[in-house]
CSV table of C-alpha atoms and ligand atoms in Angstrom, one decimal:
chain,number,residue,atom,x,y,z
A,236,MET,CA,34.1,-12.7,16.4
A,237,SER,CA,31.4,-11.0,18.5
A,238,GLN,CA,28.9,-8.9,16.6
A,239,SER,CA,27.0,-5.8,17.8
A,240,TYR,CA,23.8,-5.4,15.9
A,241,GLU,CA,21.5,-2.4,15.7
A,242,SER,CA,18.3,-2.5,17.7
A,243,CYS,CA,15.6,-4.4,15.9
A,244,ALA,CA,13.1,-2.1,14.2
A,245,LEU,CA,10.3,-4.3,15.4
A,246,CYS,CA,11.1,-5.4,18.9
A,247,ASP,CA,14.2,-3.4,19.9
A,248,THR,CA,16.5,-6.3,20.8
A,249,ARG,CA,20.0,-6.7,19.5
A,250,LYS,CA,20.4,-10.4,19.2
A,251,ARG,CA,20.5,-12.0,15.7
A,252,SER,CA,21.0,-15.4,14.2
A,253,ILE,CA,22.8,-15.7,10.9
A,254,GLU,CA,20.6,-17.1,8.1
A,255,TYR,CA,22.8,-16.7,5.0
A,256,GLU,CA,26.3,-15.4,4.2
A,257,LEU,CA,26.2,-13.6,0.8
A,258,PRO,CA,28.7,-11.6,-1.2
A,259,ILE,CA,26.5,-8.5,-0.6
A,260,GLY,CA,26.3,-9.0,3.2
A,261,THR,CA,24.8,-11.3,5.8
A,262,ILE,CA,21.1,-12.2,6.1
A,263,VAL,CA,20.3,-12.2,9.8
A,264,ALA,CA,17.0,-12.9,11.8
A,265,CYS,CA,16.1,-11.2,15.0
A,266,GLU,CA,16.2,-13.9,17.7
A,267,ARG,CA,13.2,-12.5,19.4
A,268,CYS,CA,10.7,-11.5,16.7
A,269,GLY,CA,12.1,-13.1,13.6
A,270,LEU,CA,12.4,-9.9,11.5
A,271,VAL,CA,15.0,-10.6,8.8
A,272,SER,CA,17.5,-8.0,7.6
A,273,LEU,CA,20.6,-7.6,5.4
A,274,VAL,CA,23.6,-6.3,7.3
A,275,ASP,CA,27.1,-5.4,6.2
A,276,SER,CA,29.3,-8.4,7.0
A,277,GLU,CA,32.0,-6.2,8.6
A,278,THR,CA,30.1,-3.5,10.5
A,279,SER,CA,26.8,-5.4,11.1
A,280,GLU,CA,24.9,-2.2,10.1
A,281,LEU,CA,22.0,-2.3,7.7
A,282,VAL,CA,23.0,-2.1,4.1
A,283,THR,CA,22.1,1.1,2.2
A,284,CYS,CA,21.6,1.8,-1.4
A,285,SER,CA,21.4,4.9,-3.6
A,286,TYR,CA,18.6,5.2,-6.2
A,287,ASP,CA,20.4,7.1,-8.9
A,288,ALA,CA,20.5,6.5,-12.7
A,289,GLY,CA,22.6,3.4,-12.2
A,290,TYR,CA,19.9,1.8,-10.1
A,291,TYR,CA,17.3,2.0,-12.9
A,292,HIS,CA,19.6,1.0,-15.7
A,293,ALA,CA,22.4,-1.6,-15.2
A,294,ALA,CA,24.4,-0.3,-18.2
A,295,ALA,CA,24.7,3.1,-16.4
A,296,GLY,CA,25.9,1.7,-13.1
A,297,ASN,CA,26.1,-1.2,-10.8
A,298,ALA,CA,24.8,-4.4,-12.4
A,299,SER,CA,24.4,-6.2,-9.1
A,300,VAL,CA,21.6,-4.1,-7.7
A,301,GLY,CA,18.4,-2.4,-9.1
A,302,TYR,CA,16.9,-2.9,-12.5
A,303,THR,CA,18.4,-4.0,-15.8
A,304,ASP,CA,16.4,-1.6,-17.8
A,305,TYR,CA,13.5,-0.1,-15.8
A,306,PHE,CA,12.2,2.3,-18.4
A,307,GLY,CA,13.2,0.2,-21.4
A,308,SER,CA,12.9,-3.5,-21.8
A,309,GLU,CA,11.1,-3.9,-18.5
A,310,ALA,CA,8.4,-1.3,-19.2
A,311,THR,CA,5.9,-3.7,-20.7
A,312,SER,CA,5.9,-6.1,-17.8
A,313,ARG,CA,5.8,-3.3,-15.2
A,314,ASP,CA,2.9,-1.7,-17.0
A,315,SER,CA,1.1,-5.0,-17.2
A,316,PHE,CA,1.3,-5.6,-13.5
A,317,ALA,CA,0.4,-2.0,-12.7
A,318,ARG,CA,-2.7,-2.2,-14.8
A,319,SER,CA,-3.7,-5.5,-13.1
A,320,LEU,CA,-3.3,-3.8,-9.7
A,321,ALA,CA,-5.3,-0.8,-10.8
A,322,VAL,CA,-8.2,-3.0,-12.0
A,323,GLY,CA,-8.0,-4.8,-8.6
A,324,LEU,CA,-7.9,-1.7,-6.5
A,325,THR,CA,-10.7,0.0,-8.3
A,326,THR,CA,-12.8,-3.2,-8.0
A,327,ARG,CA,-11.9,-3.7,-4.3
A,328,PHE,CA,-12.4,0.0,-3.4
A,329,PRO,CA,-15.0,1.3,-5.9
A,330,ALA,CA,-15.6,4.6,-3.9
A,331,ALA,CA,-11.9,5.6,-4.0
A,332,ARG,CA,-11.1,8.8,-5.8
A,333,LYS,CA,-7.7,10.0,-4.6
A,334,THR,CA,-4.7,7.7,-4.3
A,335,LEU,CA,-1.0,8.0,-3.3
A,336,ASP,CA,1.7,5.6,-4.4
A,337,ILE,CA,4.7,5.9,-2.0
A,338,GLY,CA,7.9,4.8,-3.7
A,339,CYS,CA,6.2,5.3,-7.1
A,340,GLY,CA,9.4,5.0,-9.2
A,341,GLY,CA,8.6,6.0,-12.8
A,342,GLY,CA,4.8,6.1,-12.0
A,343,TYR,CA,3.5,3.0,-13.8
A,344,LEU,CA,0.8,2.4,-11.1
A,345,VAL,CA,0.0,6.1,-10.9
A,346,ARG,CA,-0.6,6.1,-14.7
A,347,ALA,CA,-2.7,3.0,-14.6
A,348,LEU,CA,-4.9,4.4,-11.8
A,349,ALA,CA,-5.1,7.8,-13.5
A,350,ASP,CA,-6.2,6.0,-16.7
A,351,ARG,CA,-9.1,4.6,-14.7
A,352,GLY,CA,-10.3,8.1,-13.7
A,353,LEU,CA,-8.6,8.4,-10.3
A,354,ASP,CA,-6.9,11.4,-8.9
A,355,ALA,CA,-3.6,9.5,-8.7
A,356,ARG,CA,-0.4,10.8,-7.2
A,357,GLY,CA,3.0,9.4,-6.5
A,358,VAL,CA,6.1,10.3,-4.4
A,359,ASP,CA,9.6,8.9,-4.6
A,360,THR,CA,12.9,9.9,-3.1
A,361,SER,CA,14.7,9.2,-6.5
A,362,ALA,CA,15.1,12.4,-8.5
A,363,PHE,CA,16.0,10.2,-11.4
A,364,ALA,CA,12.8,8.1,-11.4
A,365,VAL,CA,10.5,11.1,-10.9
A,366,ALA,CA,12.3,13.1,-13.7
A,367,HIS,CA,11.9,10.2,-16.0
A,368,GLY,CA,8.2,9.5,-15.1
A,369,VAL,CA,6.4,7.5,-17.8
A,370,GLU,CA,4.1,9.3,-20.3
A,371,GLY,CA,0.8,10.3,-18.7
A,372,THR,CA,2.2,11.1,-15.3
A,373,ALA,CA,3.0,14.8,-15.8
A,374,GLY,CA,2.2,16.8,-12.7
A,375,ARG,CA,1.4,13.6,-10.7
A,376,LEU,CA,4.8,12.6,-9.4
A,377,VAL,CA,6.7,14.4,-6.7
A,378,GLU,CA,10.3,13.9,-5.6
A,379,GLY,CA,10.9,13.5,-1.9
A,380,THR,CA,10.1,11.5,1.2
A,381,MET,CA,6.5,10.8,1.9
A,382,SER,CA,6.2,13.7,4.3
A,383,VAL,CA,6.2,16.2,1.3
A,384,MET,CA,2.7,14.8,0.6
A,385,ALA,CA,1.2,15.8,4.0
A,386,ASP,CA,-0.4,18.9,2.5
A,387,VAL,CA,-2.2,16.9,-0.2
A,388,ALA,CA,-3.5,14.3,2.3
A,389,PRO,CA,-5.9,12.6,3.1
A,390,PHE,CA,-6.1,9.8,0.4
A,391,ASP,CA,-8.6,7.0,-0.1
A,392,ILE,CA,-5.9,4.5,-1.0
A,393,VAL,CA,-2.2,4.7,-0.2
A,394,THR,CA,0.0,2.0,-1.8
A,395,MET,CA,3.5,0.9,-1.0
A,396,MET,CA,4.5,-1.6,-3.7
A,397,ASP,CA,7.9,-3.3,-3.2
A,398,VAL,CA,8.9,-0.4,-1.0
A,399,ILE,CA,8.9,-1.3,2.7
A,400,GLU,CA,11.8,-3.7,2.2
A,401,HIS,CA,13.9,-0.7,1.1
A,402,LEU,CA,13.3,1.5,4.1
A,403,PRO,CA,15.4,1.7,7.3
A,404,ASP,CA,12.5,1.9,9.7
A,405,PRO,CA,9.5,-0.1,8.4
A,406,VAL,CA,7.3,0.6,11.4
A,407,SER,CA,7.5,4.4,11.2
A,408,ALA,CA,7.2,4.3,7.4
A,409,ILE,CA,3.9,2.3,7.7
A,410,ARG,CA,2.8,4.6,10.5
A,411,GLY,CA,3.4,7.7,8.3
A,412,ALA,CA,1.7,6.2,5.3
A,413,PHE,CA,-1.3,5.1,7.4
A,414,SER,CA,-1.6,8.7,8.7
A,415,PHE,CA,-2.2,9.9,5.2
A,416,LEU,CA,-5.5,7.9,4.9
A,417,ARG,CA,-8.9,9.4,5.4
A,418,GLU,CA,-11.1,7.5,7.8
A,419,GLY,CA,-12.3,4.4,6.0
A,420,GLY,CA,-9.3,4.6,3.6
A,421,SER,CA,-6.9,1.7,3.0
A,422,LEU,CA,-3.2,1.1,2.9
A,423,VAL,CA,-2.0,-1.6,0.5
A,424,VAL,CA,1.5,-3.0,1.1
A,425,LEU,CA,3.2,-5.5,-1.2
A,426,THR,CA,6.6,-7.0,-0.4
A,427,PRO,CA,8.6,-10.1,-1.3
A,428,ARG,CA,7.8,-13.1,0.9
A,429,TYR,CA,10.7,-14.5,3.0
A,430,GLY,CA,10.6,-18.1,4.0
A,431,GLY,CA,8.4,-19.3,1.1
A,432,ALA,CA,8.9,-22.0,-1.5
A,433,LEU,CA,11.0,-19.8,-3.7
A,434,LEU,CA,13.5,-19.1,-1.0
A,435,GLN,CA,13.6,-22.8,-0.1
A,436,ARG,CA,14.4,-23.6,-3.7
A,437,GLN,CA,16.8,-20.8,-4.5
A,438,GLY,CA,18.7,-20.6,-1.2
A,439,THR,CA,21.6,-18.1,-1.4
A,440,GLU,CA,20.5,-17.4,-5.0
A,441,TYR,CA,17.1,-16.2,-3.8
A,442,VAL,CA,15.9,-13.6,-6.4
A,443,HIS,CA,15.1,-11.0,-3.7
A,444,PHE,CA,18.5,-11.0,-2.1
A,445,ASN,CA,19.7,-7.6,-3.2
A,446,SER,CA,21.7,-4.9,-1.5
A,447,ASP,CA,18.7,-2.5,-1.9
A,448,HIS,CA,16.6,-4.7,0.3
A,449,MET,CA,17.3,-4.0,4.0
A,450,TYR,CA,14.5,-6.1,5.3
A,451,TYR,CA,12.7,-9.4,4.4
A,452,PHE,CA,9.3,-10.2,5.7
A,453,THR,CA,7.4,-13.4,6.4
A,454,GLU,CA,3.6,-13.3,6.7
A,455,GLN,CA,4.1,-13.1,10.4
A,456,THR,CA,6.7,-10.3,10.6
A,457,LEU,CA,4.8,-8.2,8.0
A,458,SER,CA,1.6,-8.6,10.1
A,459,ALA,CA,3.6,-7.7,13.3
A,460,VAL,CA,5.0,-4.5,11.7
A,461,LEU,CA,1.5,-3.5,10.5
A,462,ARG,CA,0.1,-4.2,13.9
A,463,LYS,CA,2.7,-2.2,15.7
A,464,ALA,CA,2.3,0.7,13.3
A,465,THR,CA,-1.4,0.8,13.0
A,466,GLY,CA,-2.9,-1.2,15.9
A,467,SER,CA,-4.8,-3.4,13.5
A,468,ASP,CA,-4.6,-7.2,13.0
A,469,VAL,CA,-3.9,-7.7,9.3
A,470,ALA,CA,-3.8,-10.9,7.3
A,471,THR,CA,-1.4,-11.2,4.4
A,472,GLN,CA,-2.0,-13.1,1.2
A,473,ASP,CA,0.1,-13.9,-2.0
A,474,VAL,CA,-0.2,-11.7,-5.0
A,475,LEU,CA,-2.1,-13.9,-7.3
A,476,SER,CA,-4.8,-14.9,-4.7
A,477,THR,CA,-5.3,-11.2,-3.9
A,478,LEU,CA,-5.7,-10.3,-7.6
A,479,MET,CA,-8.2,-13.1,-8.0
A,480,ASP,CA,-10.1,-12.0,-4.9
A,481,TRP,CA,-10.3,-8.6,-6.5
A,482,HIS,CA,-11.8,-10.1,-9.7
A,483,VAL,CA,-8.8,-9.3,-11.9
A,484,ALA,CA,-8.4,-11.4,-15.1
A,485,VAL,CA,-4.7,-11.9,-14.5
A,486,PRO,CA,-2.7,-11.7,-17.7
A,487,ALA,CA,-0.3,-14.5,-18.6
A,488,ASP,CA,2.8,-12.5,-18.0
A,489,VAL,CA,1.7,-11.4,-14.5
A,490,GLN,CA,0.6,-14.9,-13.7
A,491,HIS,CA,4.0,-16.2,-14.8
A,492,LYS,CA,5.9,-13.6,-12.9
A,493,TYR,CA,4.3,-14.4,-9.6
A,494,THR,CA,4.3,-18.1,-10.0
A,495,ALA,CA,7.8,-18.7,-11.4
A,496,ASP,CA,10.0,-15.6,-10.9
A,497,ARG,CA,8.7,-14.0,-7.8
A,498,ASP,CA,7.0,-14.7,-4.5
A,499,SER,CA,5.4,-11.7,-2.9
A,500,ILE,CA,2.7,-11.0,-0.4
A,501,ILE,CA,0.1,-8.2,0.0
A,502,ALA,CA,-1.6,-6.8,3.1
A,503,VAL,CA,-4.5,-4.4,3.3
A,504,VAL,CA,-5.0,-2.2,6.4
A,505,THR,CA,-8.1,-0.1,6.6
A,506,ARG,CA,-8.2,3.0,8.8
A,507,GLU,CA,-11.3,2.7,10.9
A,508,LEU,CA,-13.7,5.5,11.5
A,509,ASP,CA,-12.5,7.3,14.6
A,510,VAL,CA,-15.9,6.9,16.1
A,511,LEU,CA,-15.4,3.1,15.9
A,512,ARG,CA,-12.1,3.3,17.7
A,513,GLY,CA,-13.2,5.9,20.3
A,514,ALA,CA,-16.7,4.9,21.2
A,515,GLY,CA,-16.8,1.2,20.4
A,516,LEU,CA,-18.7,-0.7,17.9
A,517,LEU,CA,-22.0,-1.0,19.9
A,518,GLN,CA,-22.2,2.7,20.5
A,519,PHE,CA,-21.5,3.4,16.8
A,520,VAL,CA,-24.2,1.0,15.7
A,521,ASN,CA,-26.7,2.7,18.1
A,522,HIS,CA,-25.6,6.1,16.8
A,523,LEU,CA,-26.3,4.8,13.2
A,524,LEU,CA,-29.7,3.5,14.2
A,525,ASP,CA,-30.5,6.9,15.8
A,526,VAL,CA,-29.5,8.7,12.6
A,527,LEU,CA,-31.5,6.2,10.5
A,528,SER,CA,-34.7,6.5,12.5
A,529,ALA,CA,-34.4,10.3,12.8
A,530,THR,CA,-34.0,10.4,9.0
A,531,THR,CA,-37.0,8.2,8.4
A,532,ILE,CA,-39.2,10.3,10.6
A,533,THR,CA,-38.0,13.5,9.0
A,534,ASN,CA,-38.6,12.1,5.6
A,535,GLN,CA,-42.2,11.0,6.5
A,536,GLN,CA,-42.9,14.5,7.9
A,537,ASP,CA,-41.4,16.0,4.7
A,538,ILE,CA,-43.5,13.8,2.5
A,539,ARG,CA,-46.7,14.7,4.4
A,540,ARG,CA,-45.8,18.4,4.3
A,541,VAL,CA,-45.1,18.3,0.6
A,542,ASP,CA,-48.4,16.6,-0.1
A,543,ASP,CA,-50.3,19.1,1.9
A,544,ASP,CA,-48.5,22.0,0.3
A,545,GLU,CA,-49.1,20.6,-3.2
A,546,VAL,CA,-52.8,20.2,-2.5
A,547,PHE,CA,-53.0,23.7,-1.0
A,548,ASP,CA,-51.0,25.2,-4.0
A,549,ALA,CA,-53.2,23.3,-6.4
A,550,ASP,CA,-56.3,24.6,-4.8
A,551,ARG,CA,-55.0,28.1,-4.8
A,552,ARG,CA,-54.1,27.9,-8.5
A,553,HIS,CA,-57.7,27.2,-9.2
A,554,GLU,CA,-58.9,30.2,-7.2
A,555,PRO,CA,-60.1,33.0,-9.4
A,556,ALA,CA,-57.8,36.0,-9.5
A,557,SER,CA,-58.6,38.4,-6.7
A,558,VAL,CA,-60.5,41.4,-7.6
B,887,ZN,ZN1,13.1,-8.2,16.6
């Protein structure tokens, strides 16, 4: 049977090789760039998923996709990971004040960042998730696609935690998220790692094979998507190494989750100052030196002038009142 696949979101070609046949569809890899996606076995189109109540609570809907009990039994572990991330982000980006979590779900990360004093916001297309936002997120979560946050931009940090694999066009999603950053701000992307030890061990039972995941990224294809969307070369790293680099004392449950149950990678893309992009590094450094030396000279003149004024004023204060 000859298959006609959609154009690859990363490189535009239509050729795929089959990686796994699953009950939920077929896992295929782009023959040119290696980007992996889940397609319907009959139509070869990307699978889609709805994020209603059934997605967040298996008893209310389809037990084969989504969460068992997102706001119930899973709340503690979600909160624990969110708090670890929040510690890491505030350590890594100490000057950050305003953050946006795209695909915020019930707002666990938004709450954890708000608790650390940040102006934290979240946006999610799921009306159910936003309506059931966790305690402490009132007024911080907005229902909709990320574009509804354009009026509130720019942000110091934009996060996409386990989100990019759910979106039909990962390149334009990253491009949109990146455009919400102020100059010098950073985009943090976390996604399951495809091709790692967990996949090798679990095969067709791989924990991340779900019908809500349209795409699966290796370190290489995640970097390629980020490069295409932002123009930056970005390295990726596993979750625990990243948290340790950010000086997080990783709690046992988070440690266990990312060693035994999950394999995920994180990438950080920083939006350069426009002057760096436009004028080049050398010119920027020269500009900085000019500013610095001008400031120094101005300060010296100010100091001298203040000294003179003080002496003058002091002398005048001792003058006898005029007659
Ligand atoms: Zn491709």
